[in-house]
Coordinates of C-alpha atoms in Angstrom, one line a residue:
Chain A
M1 CA -46.8 39.2 -50.5
S2 CA -43.2 40.0 -51.6
D3 CA -43.0 43.7 -52.5
L4 CA -39.4 45.0 -52.7
T5 CA -38.8 48.7 -52.3
I6 CA -35.5 50.4 -52.8
K7 CA -35.0 53.9 -51.6
N8 CA -32.2 56.2 -52.6
L9 CA -29.7 53.4 -52.5
K10 CA -26.0 54.2 -52.9
K11 CA -22.9 52.1 -53.0
G12 CA -19.3 53.1 -53.3
F13 CA -16.1 51.1 -53.4
D14 CA -12.9 52.9 -52.3
G15 CA -14.5 56.3 -52.9
T16 CA -15.9 55.5 -56.3
E17 CA -19.6 55.5 -56.5
I18 CA -21.0 52.5 -58.3
I19 CA -24.7 52.9 -57.5
K20 CA -25.6 56.5 -57.5
G21 CA -28.9 56.7 -55.7
I22 CA -31.5 54.3 -57.0
D23 CA -35.3 54.2 -56.3
L24 CA -37.2 51.2 -57.4
E25 CA -40.4 49.3 -56.6
I26 CA -40.8 45.7 -57.4
K27 CA -44.3 44.2 -57.0
D28 CA -45.3 40.8 -55.8
H29 CA -45.1 38.1 -58.6
E30 CA -43.3 40.4 -60.9
F31 CA -40.5 39.3 -63.2
V32 CA -38.1 42.2 -63.2
V33 CA -35.1 42.3 -65.4
F34 CA -32.1 44.6 -64.7
V35 CA -30.3 45.3 -68.0
G36 CA -27.5 47.5 -69.0
P37 CA -23.9 47.5 -70.3
S38 CA -21.2 45.8 -68.2
G39 CA -20.1 48.0 -65.3
C40 CA -23.4 49.8 -65.1
G41 CA -24.1 48.6 -61.5
K42 CA -26.9 46.1 -62.1
S43 CA -25.0 43.1 -60.6
T44 CA -23.9 45.3 -57.7
L45 CA -27.5 46.3 -57.0
L46 CA -28.5 42.6 -57.1
R47 CA -25.8 41.8 -54.6
L48 CA -26.9 44.7 -52.4
I49 CA -30.4 43.2 -52.4
A50 CA -29.0 39.8 -51.6
G51 CA -27.0 41.3 -48.7
L52 CA -23.7 40.1 -50.2
E53 CA -22.4 43.7 -50.3
E54 CA -23.0 46.4 -47.7
V55 CA -25.1 49.4 -48.5
T56 CA -23.3 52.8 -48.3
S57 CA -26.5 54.7 -47.8
G58 CA -30.3 54.2 -48.5
H59 CA -32.7 51.5 -47.7
I60 CA -34.1 48.2 -48.9
H61 CA -37.6 47.1 -47.7
L62 CA -39.1 43.7 -48.2
D63 CA -42.8 43.5 -47.4
G64 CA -42.5 46.8 -45.5
Q65 CA -39.7 45.5 -43.3
D66 CA -36.3 47.2 -43.6
I67 CA -33.8 44.5 -44.5
T68 CA -30.9 46.9 -45.3
D69 CA -28.8 45.5 -42.4
V70 CA -30.3 42.0 -42.2
A71 CA -27.9 39.1 -42.8
P72 CA -28.2 37.5 -46.2
A73 CA -29.5 34.2 -44.9
K74 CA -32.3 36.0 -43.0
R75 CA -33.6 38.0 -45.9
N76 CA -35.6 35.1 -47.3
L77 CA -34.1 35.5 -50.8
A78 CA -32.4 33.0 -53.0
M79 CA -29.8 33.7 -55.6
V80 CA -28.8 31.8 -58.7
F81 CA -25.2 32.7 -59.7
Q82 CA -23.8 33.0 -63.2
T83 CA -21.2 30.3 -62.3
Y84 CA -23.9 28.2 -60.7
A85 CA -21.8 28.1 -57.5
L86 CA -22.8 24.5 -56.8
Y87 CA -21.0 22.8 -53.9
P88 CA -18.7 20.4 -55.9
H89 CA -18.4 17.9 -53.0
M90 CA -22.1 17.4 -52.6
S91 CA -24.6 15.4 -54.6
V92 CA -27.4 17.1 -56.4
S93 CA -29.9 16.4 -53.7
K94 CA -27.4 17.5 -51.0
N95 CA -26.8 20.7 -52.9
M96 CA -30.5 21.4 -52.9
S97 CA -31.1 20.4 -49.3
F98 CA -28.1 22.2 -47.8
A99 CA -30.0 25.3 -46.8
L100 CA -32.8 23.3 -45.3
S101 CA -30.5 21.1 -43.3
L102 CA -28.6 24.2 -42.0
A103 CA -32.0 25.6 -40.9
G104 CA -32.7 22.4 -39.1
A105 CA -35.7 21.3 -41.1
D106 CA -36.8 17.7 -40.5
K107 CA -35.7 14.9 -42.8
A108 CA -39.1 14.0 -44.3
E109 CA -39.8 17.7 -45.1
I110 CA -36.4 18.1 -46.7
E111 CA -36.9 15.1 -48.8
R112 CA -40.4 16.2 -49.9
K113 CA -39.2 19.6 -50.9
V114 CA -36.1 18.3 -52.8
K115 CA -38.4 15.8 -54.6
E116 CA -40.8 18.5 -55.5
A117 CA -38.1 20.8 -56.9
A118 CA -36.5 17.9 -58.8
R119 CA -39.9 17.2 -60.3
I120 CA -40.4 20.8 -61.5
L121 CA -36.9 20.9 -62.9
E122 CA -36.9 17.3 -64.3
L123 CA -33.8 16.4 -62.2
E124 CA -35.3 13.3 -60.5
H125 CA -32.9 10.9 -62.2
L126 CA -29.8 13.0 -61.3
L127 CA -30.3 13.4 -57.6
E128 CA -27.3 11.3 -56.6
R129 CA -24.9 12.7 -59.1
K130 CA -22.1 15.1 -58.3
P131 CA -22.1 18.5 -60.1
K132 CA -19.0 17.6 -62.2
A133 CA -21.0 14.7 -63.8
L134 CA -23.7 17.1 -65.1
S135 CA -23.9 19.2 -68.2
G136 CA -24.0 23.0 -68.1
G137 CA -27.8 23.1 -68.5
Q138 CA -28.3 20.5 -65.8
R139 CA -26.0 22.4 -63.4
Q140 CA -28.0 25.5 -64.1
R141 CA -31.2 23.6 -63.2
V142 CA -29.7 22.4 -59.9
A143 CA -28.7 25.9 -59.1
I144 CA -32.3 26.9 -59.6
G145 CA -33.5 23.9 -57.6
R146 CA -31.4 25.0 -54.7
A147 CA -33.3 28.3 -54.8
I148 CA -36.7 26.7 -55.2
V149 CA -36.5 24.4 -52.2
R150 CA -36.2 27.4 -49.9
H151 CA -39.5 28.9 -51.0
P152 CA -37.9 32.4 -51.0
K153 CA -39.8 35.6 -51.2
V154 CA -37.7 36.8 -54.1
F155 CA -35.5 34.9 -56.5
L156 CA -32.4 36.7 -57.6
F157 CA -30.7 35.6 -60.9
D158 CA -27.3 37.0 -61.7
E159 CA -26.7 36.5 -65.5
P160 CA -27.8 32.8 -65.1
L161 CA -27.6 31.9 -68.8
S162 CA -24.4 33.6 -69.9
N163 CA -22.3 30.5 -69.4
L164 CA -24.6 28.3 -71.7
D165 CA -24.3 27.8 -75.4
A166 CA -26.7 29.6 -77.7
A167 CA -29.2 26.8 -78.2
L168 CA -29.3 25.9 -74.5
R169 CA -29.8 29.5 -73.6
V170 CA -32.9 29.8 -75.6
Q171 CA -34.3 26.6 -74.0
M172 CA -33.4 27.7 -70.5
R173 CA -35.0 31.1 -71.2
L174 CA -38.3 29.4 -72.0
E175 CA -38.0 27.2 -68.9
L176 CA -37.4 30.2 -66.7
A177 CA -40.5 31.9 -68.1
R178 CA -42.5 28.7 -67.4
L179 CA -41.0 28.5 -63.9
H180 CA -42.1 32.0 -63.2
K181 CA -45.6 31.2 -64.1
E182 CA -45.6 27.9 -62.3
L183 CA -44.1 29.2 -59.0
N184 CA -45.9 32.5 -59.3
A185 CA -42.8 34.0 -57.6
T186 CA -41.2 37.4 -57.6
M187 CA -38.0 37.3 -59.6
I188 CA -35.2 39.7 -60.3
Y189 CA -33.0 38.9 -63.1
V190 CA -29.8 40.6 -64.2
T191 CA -28.5 40.3 -67.7
H192 CA -26.5 42.3 -70.2
D193 CA -28.5 40.6 -73.0
Q194 CA -31.4 42.8 -74.0
V195 CA -33.1 39.9 -75.8
E196 CA -33.4 38.0 -72.5
A197 CA -34.7 41.2 -71.0
M198 CA -37.3 41.7 -73.7
T199 CA -38.5 38.0 -73.7
L200 CA -38.6 37.4 -70.0
A201 CA -39.6 40.6 -68.2
D202 CA -42.8 42.0 -67.0
K203 CA -40.8 45.0 -66.2
V204 CA -37.4 46.0 -67.5
V205 CA -35.1 48.3 -65.6
V206 CA -32.4 49.9 -67.8
F207 CA -29.2 50.8 -66.0
N208 CA -26.4 53.0 -67.1
G209 CA -23.5 54.4 -65.1
G210 CA -25.0 53.5 -61.7
R211 CA -28.3 55.1 -62.4
V212 CA -31.7 53.9 -63.6
E213 CA -32.4 55.2 -67.1
Q214 CA -35.9 53.9 -67.5
V215 CA -38.3 51.5 -66.0
G216 CA -41.1 50.0 -68.0
S217 CA -42.6 47.0 -69.8
P218 CA -40.4 45.7 -72.7
L219 CA -42.7 47.2 -75.4
E220 CA -43.0 50.5 -73.5
L221 CA -39.2 50.7 -73.6
Y222 CA -39.1 49.7 -77.2
H223 CA -41.7 52.1 -78.4
H224 CA -41.3 55.0 -76.0
P225 CA -37.7 55.2 -74.8
L226 CA -37.1 58.2 -72.5
N227 CA -33.7 58.9 -73.9
Q228 CA -31.2 58.0 -76.6
F229 CA -29.3 55.5 -74.3
V230 CA -32.4 53.4 -73.8
A231 CA -33.4 53.7 -77.5
G232 CA -30.0 52.5 -78.5
F233 CA -29.8 49.7 -75.9
I234 CA -33.2 48.1 -76.5
G235 CA -33.8 46.4 -79.8
T236 CA -31.7 44.3 -82.2
P237 CA -30.4 45.3 -84.6
K238 CA -29.9 48.7 -82.9
M239 CA -31.8 51.8 -83.7
A240 CA -29.9 54.0 -86.1
F241 CA -29.0 57.5 -85.0
L242 CA -28.6 60.4 -87.5
G243 CA -27.2 63.8 -86.5
G244 CA -28.9 67.0 -87.7
S245 CA -30.1 70.4 -86.7
V246 CA -33.5 72.0 -86.1
K247 CA -34.8 74.3 -88.9
A248 CA -38.1 75.2 -87.3
A249 CA -39.9 73.9 -84.2
D250 CA -43.1 74.5 -82.4
A251 CA -45.5 72.5 -80.1
S252 CA -47.0 70.6 -83.1
G253 CA -43.9 69.6 -85.1
V254 CA -40.2 69.9 -85.6
T255 CA -38.5 70.3 -89.0
V256 CA -35.0 68.7 -89.0
A257 CA -32.2 69.0 -91.5
L258 CA -30.2 65.8 -91.3
A259 CA -26.4 66.0 -91.8
C260 CA -26.7 63.5 -94.6
G261 CA -29.0 65.7 -96.7
P262 CA -32.8 65.3 -96.4
E263 CA -35.2 67.4 -94.3
Y264 CA -38.1 66.0 -92.4
C265 CA -41.0 67.4 -90.5
L266 CA -41.7 65.2 -87.5
P267 CA -45.0 65.3 -85.5
L268 CA -43.3 66.0 -82.1
D269 CA -43.5 68.6 -79.5
G270 CA -40.6 70.9 -80.3
S271 CA -41.6 73.8 -78.0
A272 CA -38.4 73.4 -76.1
L273 CA -36.3 73.7 -79.2
K274 CA -35.2 76.6 -81.3
A275 CA -33.8 76.8 -84.9
G276 CA -30.2 75.7 -85.1
D277 CA -30.3 73.3 -82.0
R278 CA -28.4 70.1 -82.5
V279 CA -30.7 67.0 -82.5
T280 CA -30.4 63.3 -83.2
L281 CA -33.0 61.4 -85.2
G282 CA -33.5 57.8 -84.2
V283 CA -35.1 55.3 -86.4
R284 CA -35.4 51.5 -86.0
P285 CA -34.6 49.1 -88.9
E286 CA -38.2 48.2 -89.4
H287 CA -39.3 51.8 -89.9
L288 CA -37.1 52.3 -92.9
Q289 CA -37.9 51.3 -96.4
I290 CA -35.4 50.9 -99.2
A291 CA -36.5 52.5 -102.5
A292 CA -34.9 53.2 -105.9
A293 CA -32.4 56.1 -105.8
E294 CA -34.7 58.6 -107.3
H295 CA -37.6 58.0 -105.0
S296 CA -36.5 59.9 -102.0
P297 CA -34.0 62.6 -101.1
F298 CA -32.5 60.3 -98.5
K299 CA -29.7 58.9 -100.7
V300 CA -27.7 55.9 -99.5
R301 CA -25.4 53.3 -100.9
L302 CA -26.0 49.6 -100.0
D303 CA -23.4 47.9 -97.9
V304 CA -23.5 44.2 -96.9
S305 CA -26.7 42.4 -96.4
E306 CA -27.5 39.6 -93.9
H307 CA -30.1 37.2 -95.2
L308 CA -31.9 35.5 -92.3
G309 CA -34.6 33.9 -94.4
A310 CA -37.8 35.7 -93.3
D311 CA -36.0 39.0 -93.2
T312 CA -32.9 40.6 -94.6
Y313 CA -30.9 43.1 -92.6
C314 CA -29.4 45.4 -95.1
Y315 CA -26.7 47.8 -94.0
V316 CA -26.6 51.1 -95.8
R317 CA -24.3 54.0 -95.7
T318 CA -25.5 57.6 -95.9
E319 CA -23.8 60.3 -98.0
S320 CA -22.2 61.7 -94.8
G321 CA -20.9 58.2 -93.9
E322 CA -23.3 57.0 -91.1
L323 CA -24.1 53.3 -91.1
L324 CA -27.8 52.3 -90.8
T325 CA -29.6 49.0 -90.6
V326 CA -32.7 48.5 -92.6
R327 CA -35.1 45.5 -92.3
A328 CA -36.0 44.4 -95.8
P329 CA -38.0 41.4 -97.0
G330 CA -36.4 38.0 -97.0
D331 CA -36.0 38.0 -100.8
F332 CA -34.3 41.4 -101.0
A333 CA -31.9 41.4 -103.8
G334 CA -29.9 44.6 -103.5
Q335 CA -26.2 44.4 -104.4
F336 CA -23.2 45.7 -102.5
G337 CA -22.4 49.2 -103.6
E338 CA -25.7 49.8 -105.3
R339 CA -27.3 53.3 -105.0
A340 CA -30.7 53.5 -103.3
S341 CA -32.7 55.8 -101.1
L342 CA -34.6 55.4 -97.8
I343 CA -38.1 56.3 -96.9
P344 CA -38.4 56.6 -93.1
D345 CA -41.8 56.1 -91.3
L346 CA -41.9 59.5 -89.7
A347 CA -44.7 58.5 -87.3
H348 CA -42.3 56.1 -85.6
C349 CA -39.1 58.2 -85.6
H350 CA -37.7 59.5 -82.4
L351 CA -35.9 62.8 -81.9
F352 CA -33.4 63.4 -79.2
D353 CA -32.2 66.8 -78.0
A354 CA -28.6 67.7 -77.4
D355 CA -28.7 66.0 -73.9
G356 CA -30.1 62.8 -75.4
R357 CA -33.6 63.3 -74.1
T358 CA -36.5 62.1 -76.2
L359 CA -38.8 64.8 -77.6
P360 CA -42.4 64.1 -76.5
K361 CA -45.4 63.6 -78.9
P362 CA -47.5 66.8 -79.1
G363 CA -49.7 67.1 -76.0
A364 CA -47.8 64.4 -74.2
S365 CA -45.2 66.6 -72.5
A366 CA -46.9 66.0 -69.1
R367 CA -46.4 62.2 -69.4
A368 CA -42.7 62.4 -70.4
A369 CA -41.8 64.8 -67.6
Chain B
M1 CA 16.5 14.6 -92.2
L2 CA 14.5 13.3 -89.3
T3 CA 10.8 13.0 -89.6
L4 CA 8.5 14.7 -87.1
K5 CA 7.9 11.4 -85.4
Q6 CA 11.6 10.6 -85.1
T7 CA 12.3 14.1 -83.7
R8 CA 9.6 13.6 -81.1
S9 CA 10.9 10.2 -80.0
L10 CA 14.4 11.5 -79.9
R11 CA 13.3 14.4 -77.7
T12 CA 11.5 12.0 -75.4
L13 CA 14.6 9.8 -75.1
V14 CA 16.9 12.7 -74.3
L15 CA 14.6 14.3 -71.8
G16 CA 13.8 10.9 -70.2
S17 CA 17.4 10.1 -69.8
L18 CA 18.1 13.5 -68.3
A19 CA 15.3 13.0 -65.8
W20 CA 16.5 9.6 -64.8
L21 CA 20.1 10.9 -64.4
L22 CA 18.8 13.7 -62.1
A23 CA 16.6 11.4 -60.1
L24 CA 19.4 8.9 -59.6
T25 CA 21.8 11.6 -58.6
L26 CA 19.4 12.8 -56.0
F27 CA 18.6 9.4 -54.8
F28 CA 22.2 8.2 -54.6
P29 CA 23.1 9.6 -51.2
I30 CA 20.1 7.8 -49.7
F31 CA 21.0 4.6 -51.4
W32 CA 24.6 4.8 -50.2
M33 CA 23.4 5.6 -46.7
V34 CA 21.2 2.5 -46.6
L35 CA 23.9 0.4 -48.1
T36 CA 26.5 1.6 -45.6
S37 CA 24.2 0.9 -42.7
F38 CA 24.5 -2.8 -43.4
K39 CA 28.4 -2.7 -43.6
T40 CA 30.9 -3.1 -40.8
E41 CA 32.7 0.0 -39.7
V42 CA 35.9 -1.2 -41.5
E43 CA 34.0 -1.9 -44.8
A44 CA 32.3 1.6 -44.4
F45 CA 35.8 3.2 -44.5
A46 CA 37.2 1.0 -47.2
T47 CA 38.8 2.6 -50.3
P48 CA 37.7 2.1 -52.9
P49 CA 34.2 1.8 -51.6
Q50 CA 32.7 -1.6 -51.8
L51 CA 29.5 -2.3 -53.5
F52 CA 29.4 -6.0 -52.7
F53 CA 29.8 -7.3 -49.2
S54 CA 28.2 -9.6 -46.7
P55 CA 25.5 -7.5 -45.0
T56 CA 25.3 -7.3 -41.2
L57 CA 22.7 -6.0 -38.8
E58 CA 25.2 -5.2 -36.0
N59 CA 24.8 -1.5 -36.5
Y60 CA 21.1 -1.7 -35.9
L61 CA 21.6 -3.9 -32.9
H62 CA 24.1 -1.5 -31.5
I63 CA 21.6 1.4 -31.8
D64 CA 18.9 -0.6 -30.1
S65 CA 21.2 -1.4 -27.2
R66 CA 22.6 2.1 -26.9
S67 CA 19.5 4.3 -27.2
D68 CA 15.7 4.0 -27.1
Y69 CA 14.8 4.6 -30.7
F70 CA 11.1 4.6 -30.0
H71 CA 11.5 7.4 -27.4
F72 CA 12.9 9.6 -30.1
A73 CA 10.6 8.5 -32.8
W74 CA 7.6 9.1 -30.5
N75 CA 8.9 12.6 -29.8
S76 CA 9.3 13.2 -33.6
L77 CA 5.8 12.0 -34.1
V78 CA 4.2 14.1 -31.4
I79 CA 6.1 17.2 -32.3
S80 CA 5.4 16.9 -36.1
F81 CA 1.7 16.2 -35.7
G82 CA 1.3 18.7 -32.9
S83 CA 2.8 21.6 -34.7
T84 CA 1.1 20.7 -38.0
L85 CA -2.2 20.7 -36.2
A86 CA -1.5 24.0 -34.5
G87 CA -0.2 25.4 -37.8
M88 CA -3.4 24.4 -39.7
L89 CA -5.6 25.9 -36.9
L90 CA -3.8 29.2 -37.5
A91 CA -3.3 29.0 -41.2
V92 CA -6.8 28.2 -42.3
P93 CA -8.5 31.2 -40.7
A94 CA -5.6 33.5 -41.8
A95 CA -5.8 32.2 -45.4
Y96 CA -9.6 32.4 -45.4
S97 CA -9.6 36.1 -44.6
M98 CA -6.8 36.8 -47.0
A99 CA -8.2 34.8 -49.9
F100 CA -11.9 35.9 -49.6
F101 CA -11.7 39.3 -47.8
E102 CA -8.7 40.8 -49.6
T103 CA -7.7 44.3 -48.8
R104 CA -5.0 46.5 -50.3
R105 CA -2.4 45.2 -47.9
T106 CA -3.1 41.5 -48.3
K107 CA -0.4 40.9 -50.9
S108 CA 2.3 42.7 -49.0
T109 CA 1.3 40.9 -45.8
L110 CA 1.8 37.6 -47.5
L111 CA 5.1 38.6 -48.9
W112 CA 6.2 40.0 -45.5
M113 CA 5.3 36.7 -43.9
L114 CA 7.3 34.8 -46.4
S115 CA 10.2 37.1 -46.0
T116 CA 10.6 36.0 -42.4
K117 CA 11.7 32.7 -43.8
M118 CA 14.7 34.4 -45.2
L119 CA 16.1 35.3 -41.8
P120 CA 18.9 32.9 -40.8
P121 CA 17.5 31.0 -37.8
V122 CA 20.8 31.4 -35.9
G123 CA 20.2 35.1 -35.8
V124 CA 17.3 34.6 -33.3
L125 CA 18.8 31.6 -31.5
V126 CA 20.0 33.5 -28.4
P127 CA 16.8 35.5 -27.8
I128 CA 14.6 32.4 -28.3
Y129 CA 16.9 30.3 -26.1
L130 CA 16.6 32.9 -23.3
L131 CA 12.8 33.2 -23.8
F132 CA 12.5 29.4 -23.6
K133 CA 14.7 29.3 -20.5
S134 CA 12.6 31.8 -18.7
A135 CA 9.3 30.1 -19.8
G136 CA 10.6 26.7 -18.8
L137 CA 10.2 25.4 -22.3
L138 CA 13.7 24.1 -22.8
D139 CA 13.7 20.4 -23.7
T140 CA 9.9 20.2 -23.8
R141 CA 7.8 18.9 -26.7
L142 CA 5.5 21.9 -26.3
G143 CA 8.5 24.2 -26.8
L144 CA 9.4 22.5 -30.1
V145 CA 5.8 22.5 -31.2
I146 CA 5.6 26.2 -30.7
V147 CA 8.8 26.9 -32.6
Y148 CA 8.0 24.6 -35.5
T149 CA 4.5 26.0 -35.8
L150 CA 5.9 29.5 -36.1
I151 CA 8.7 28.7 -38.5
N152 CA 6.4 26.8 -40.8
L153 CA 3.4 29.1 -40.5
P154 CA 4.3 31.4 -43.4
I155 CA 4.6 28.5 -45.9
M156 CA 1.4 26.9 -44.6
V157 CA -0.6 30.2 -44.8
W158 CA 0.8 30.7 -48.3
M159 CA -0.1 27.2 -49.5
V160 CA -3.6 27.2 -47.9
Y161 CA -4.1 30.7 -49.4
T162 CA -3.2 29.4 -52.8
A163 CA -5.6 26.5 -52.4
F164 CA -8.4 28.8 -51.3
K165 CA -7.7 31.2 -54.1
E166 CA -8.7 28.5 -56.6
I167 CA -12.2 28.3 -55.1
P168 CA -14.8 30.6 -56.7
K169 CA -16.1 33.2 -54.2
D170 CA -19.6 32.5 -55.5
I171 CA -19.7 29.1 -53.8
L172 CA -19.1 30.7 -50.4
E173 CA -21.6 33.4 -51.1
A174 CA -24.1 30.8 -52.0
A175 CA -23.4 29.1 -48.7
R176 CA -23.9 32.4 -46.9
L177 CA -27.2 32.9 -48.6
D178 CA -28.1 29.3 -47.7
G179 CA -27.8 30.3 -44.1
A180 CA -24.3 29.0 -43.2
T181 CA -22.5 30.8 -40.4
T182 CA -18.8 31.5 -40.9
T183 CA -17.8 28.4 -39.1
Q184 CA -20.3 26.3 -41.2
E185 CA -19.1 28.0 -44.3
I186 CA -15.5 27.0 -43.6
C187 CA -16.1 23.5 -42.2
R188 CA -18.9 22.3 -44.4
V189 CA -18.1 24.0 -47.7
L190 CA -14.6 25.4 -47.9
L191 CA -12.5 22.7 -46.3
P192 CA -14.1 19.7 -48.1
I193 CA -13.7 21.5 -51.4
S194 CA -10.0 22.4 -50.8
K195 CA -9.0 19.1 -49.2
G196 CA -6.4 18.4 -51.9
G197 CA -4.5 21.6 -51.1
L198 CA -5.0 21.1 -47.4
A199 CA -3.6 17.6 -47.5
S200 CA -0.4 18.7 -49.3
T201 CA 0.0 21.5 -46.8
I202 CA -0.3 19.0 -43.9
L203 CA 2.1 16.7 -45.7
L204 CA 4.7 19.3 -46.3
S205 CA 4.5 20.6 -42.8
L206 CA 4.9 17.0 -41.4
I207 CA 8.0 16.5 -43.5
L208 CA 9.5 19.9 -42.6
C209 CA 8.9 19.2 -38.9
W210 CA 10.3 15.7 -39.0
N211 CA 13.5 16.8 -40.7
E212 CA 14.1 20.0 -38.7
A213 CA 17.4 19.8 -36.9
F214 CA 18.6 23.2 -36.0
W215 CA 16.1 24.0 -33.3
S216 CA 15.7 20.5 -32.0
L217 CA 19.5 20.3 -31.4
N218 CA 19.6 23.7 -29.7
L219 CA 16.5 23.6 -27.6
T220 CA 16.3 19.9 -26.5
S221 CA 18.7 17.5 -24.8
S222 CA 16.9 14.2 -24.0
A223 CA 13.4 14.3 -22.8
A224 CA 11.9 16.0 -25.8
A225 CA 14.7 15.2 -28.3
P226 CA 13.3 14.0 -31.7
L227 CA 15.1 11.6 -34.2
T228 CA 17.2 14.4 -35.7
A229 CA 18.8 14.8 -32.2
L230 CA 19.4 11.1 -32.1
V231 CA 21.2 11.2 -35.4
A232 CA 23.4 14.0 -34.2
S233 CA 24.3 12.2 -31.0
Y234 CA 26.1 9.6 -33.1
S235 CA 28.4 12.1 -34.7
S236 CA 30.6 13.5 -32.0
P237 CA 31.9 12.0 -28.8
E238 CA 33.4 8.7 -29.9
G239 CA 34.6 9.9 -33.3
L240 CA 32.9 9.2 -36.5
F241 CA 31.4 5.8 -37.0
W242 CA 30.1 5.9 -40.6
A243 CA 28.2 2.6 -40.5
K244 CA 26.4 3.3 -37.2
L245 CA 25.7 6.9 -38.3
S246 CA 24.2 5.5 -41.5
A247 CA 22.1 3.0 -39.7
V248 CA 20.6 5.6 -37.3
S249 CA 20.0 8.0 -40.2
T250 CA 18.2 5.3 -42.1
L251 CA 16.0 4.7 -39.1
A252 CA 15.3 8.4 -38.8
C253 CA 14.5 8.9 -42.5
A254 CA 12.6 5.8 -43.1
P255 CA 9.2 6.7 -41.6
I256 CA 8.9 10.0 -43.4
L257 CA 10.3 8.7 -46.6
I258 CA 7.8 5.9 -46.7
F259 CA 5.0 8.3 -45.7
G260 CA 6.1 10.8 -48.3
W261 CA 6.3 8.1 -51.0
L262 CA 2.8 6.9 -50.2
C263 CA 1.5 10.4 -50.5
Q264 CA 3.6 11.7 -53.3
K265 CA 0.7 12.3 -55.6
Q266 CA -0.9 14.7 -53.1
L267 CA 2.5 16.4 -52.5
V268 CA 3.2 17.0 -56.2
R269 CA -0.2 18.4 -56.7
G270 CA 0.1 20.7 -53.8
L271 CA 3.5 22.0 -54.6
S272 CA 2.6 22.8 -58.2
F273 CA -0.5 24.7 -57.2
G274 CA -1.1 27.7 -59.3
A275 CA 1.9 26.8 -61.4
V276 CA -0.4 25.8 -64.3
K277 CA -3.8 27.4 -64.5

């Protein structure tokens, strides 16, 4: 069992609060990803869990035991750093066995554990090399190996892939996912890359400004973001946001007049809104369809297109100047500057109130609250 | 018009010649000292100076008969190594805390420490002399070890600090997570990684201690006198004997020059720390 519970955790540096009261539960065997823009406190929270920073207030429990004031080495956690943080003067096998030899494990056991980790990570032929003779990906694997040999209760990863090139990052991402299944371990992973978050996580925690914005499975965050920040942060290309105001609203629907012209009636619970309120409509690229200019009142002008083969991401500009991304078929042939119109899939549009909160579906208000 | 290649080789030639000129200028006094040490006193005084003469060892034999060179050399050795060791024992923990647990005052503390090097030593000669007298440290090797340690400490802390600063904090944090105590973290991870910087610090301290003359002349007479005091003893009572003075100076410089030459790679690396990132 390795359940990690964080209760009302706060951390400040020189009077500035970095972590502003976080409550979080991480269950045994879960792969949890902390994601958010830089400076949102996700790395600080990881370091607090590791014990590398002192908590200002609040508690961290591991398996029911309060570890808030326990020394880092005694927490039974292992961390993989962004810079790998390998010991440059030690061979790969010494790097991996350092913790065990400090703990006074016997030689045969150390060797067995190092061999086992080297097998899992395919490092067997590199055990006698020094870190400087390894490639970036190999170093990363040694760093992971150093964590594995300790059989920690929780693995902590601090942006482990951000120093690798794009191709290697994809490969290591797959290896990490495989490793999680193979070790069946609890892992906490910090990244600013939401693609990593979406692909690896059982549970994603979205941070912003030292607070948790939303916790949920990747698809839950994608389809049901609680607010405009999460909606904009999760998904590539980003969700487009269009400003507008409420024309009429009740518990079964909201009629919105967008600043760029068209009016739409969305099947959302608008009981908290009144006519004239400012709202923002959010729509993902795949929920927009490009049509001939006369087909829809939502007039746009085509900007540049990115042809990716299977899909084309076409950027379009509304009459009020907002830039939107539309996912079009791979053979989309629209030309720069051409007039067109958009047909949004209203069932999949999101509406955010003036405070950025997502409006619930009719009858779902209890869930969102 | 010169081609790019010609411009480059011309520049190499000019810069190379300038470097050689500077190096020879710096080396000339040492060369002349060694040369003079093999002359007779008359030849040493001759004008114009003689470049060609029949070398003699009489100056060296004279030194051997007049004073016990190895007594002074042993003192130099003990004092230099003693104070370098003491200095490192103090500088490493100080630099560790300043490099890895930086506070708002760390930078100014470092500058303040370095500023003490700007004080003219003679300004504190009387108080230190009196302190040494009361403590019974006059003309003792321990006394010189203490003074040398303290005067070189700012530079040593600064150099070790610079060496430590180049080490990513992550590595030490990894060691902490791996279960290392502070001592293990320093001895098994930090020191081995920064051995280059530490070696140059040790080397510089040895050289500075070996060559120090002001305090050794003022605080020792015979028992604890190092080689610098031996050199000085050849300058006054019997008038100036250039050849003998050159011989004793050569003997005093030789060990540290050879040592420095053997370790020059380390020294250059250490002194240019942080100069290029």
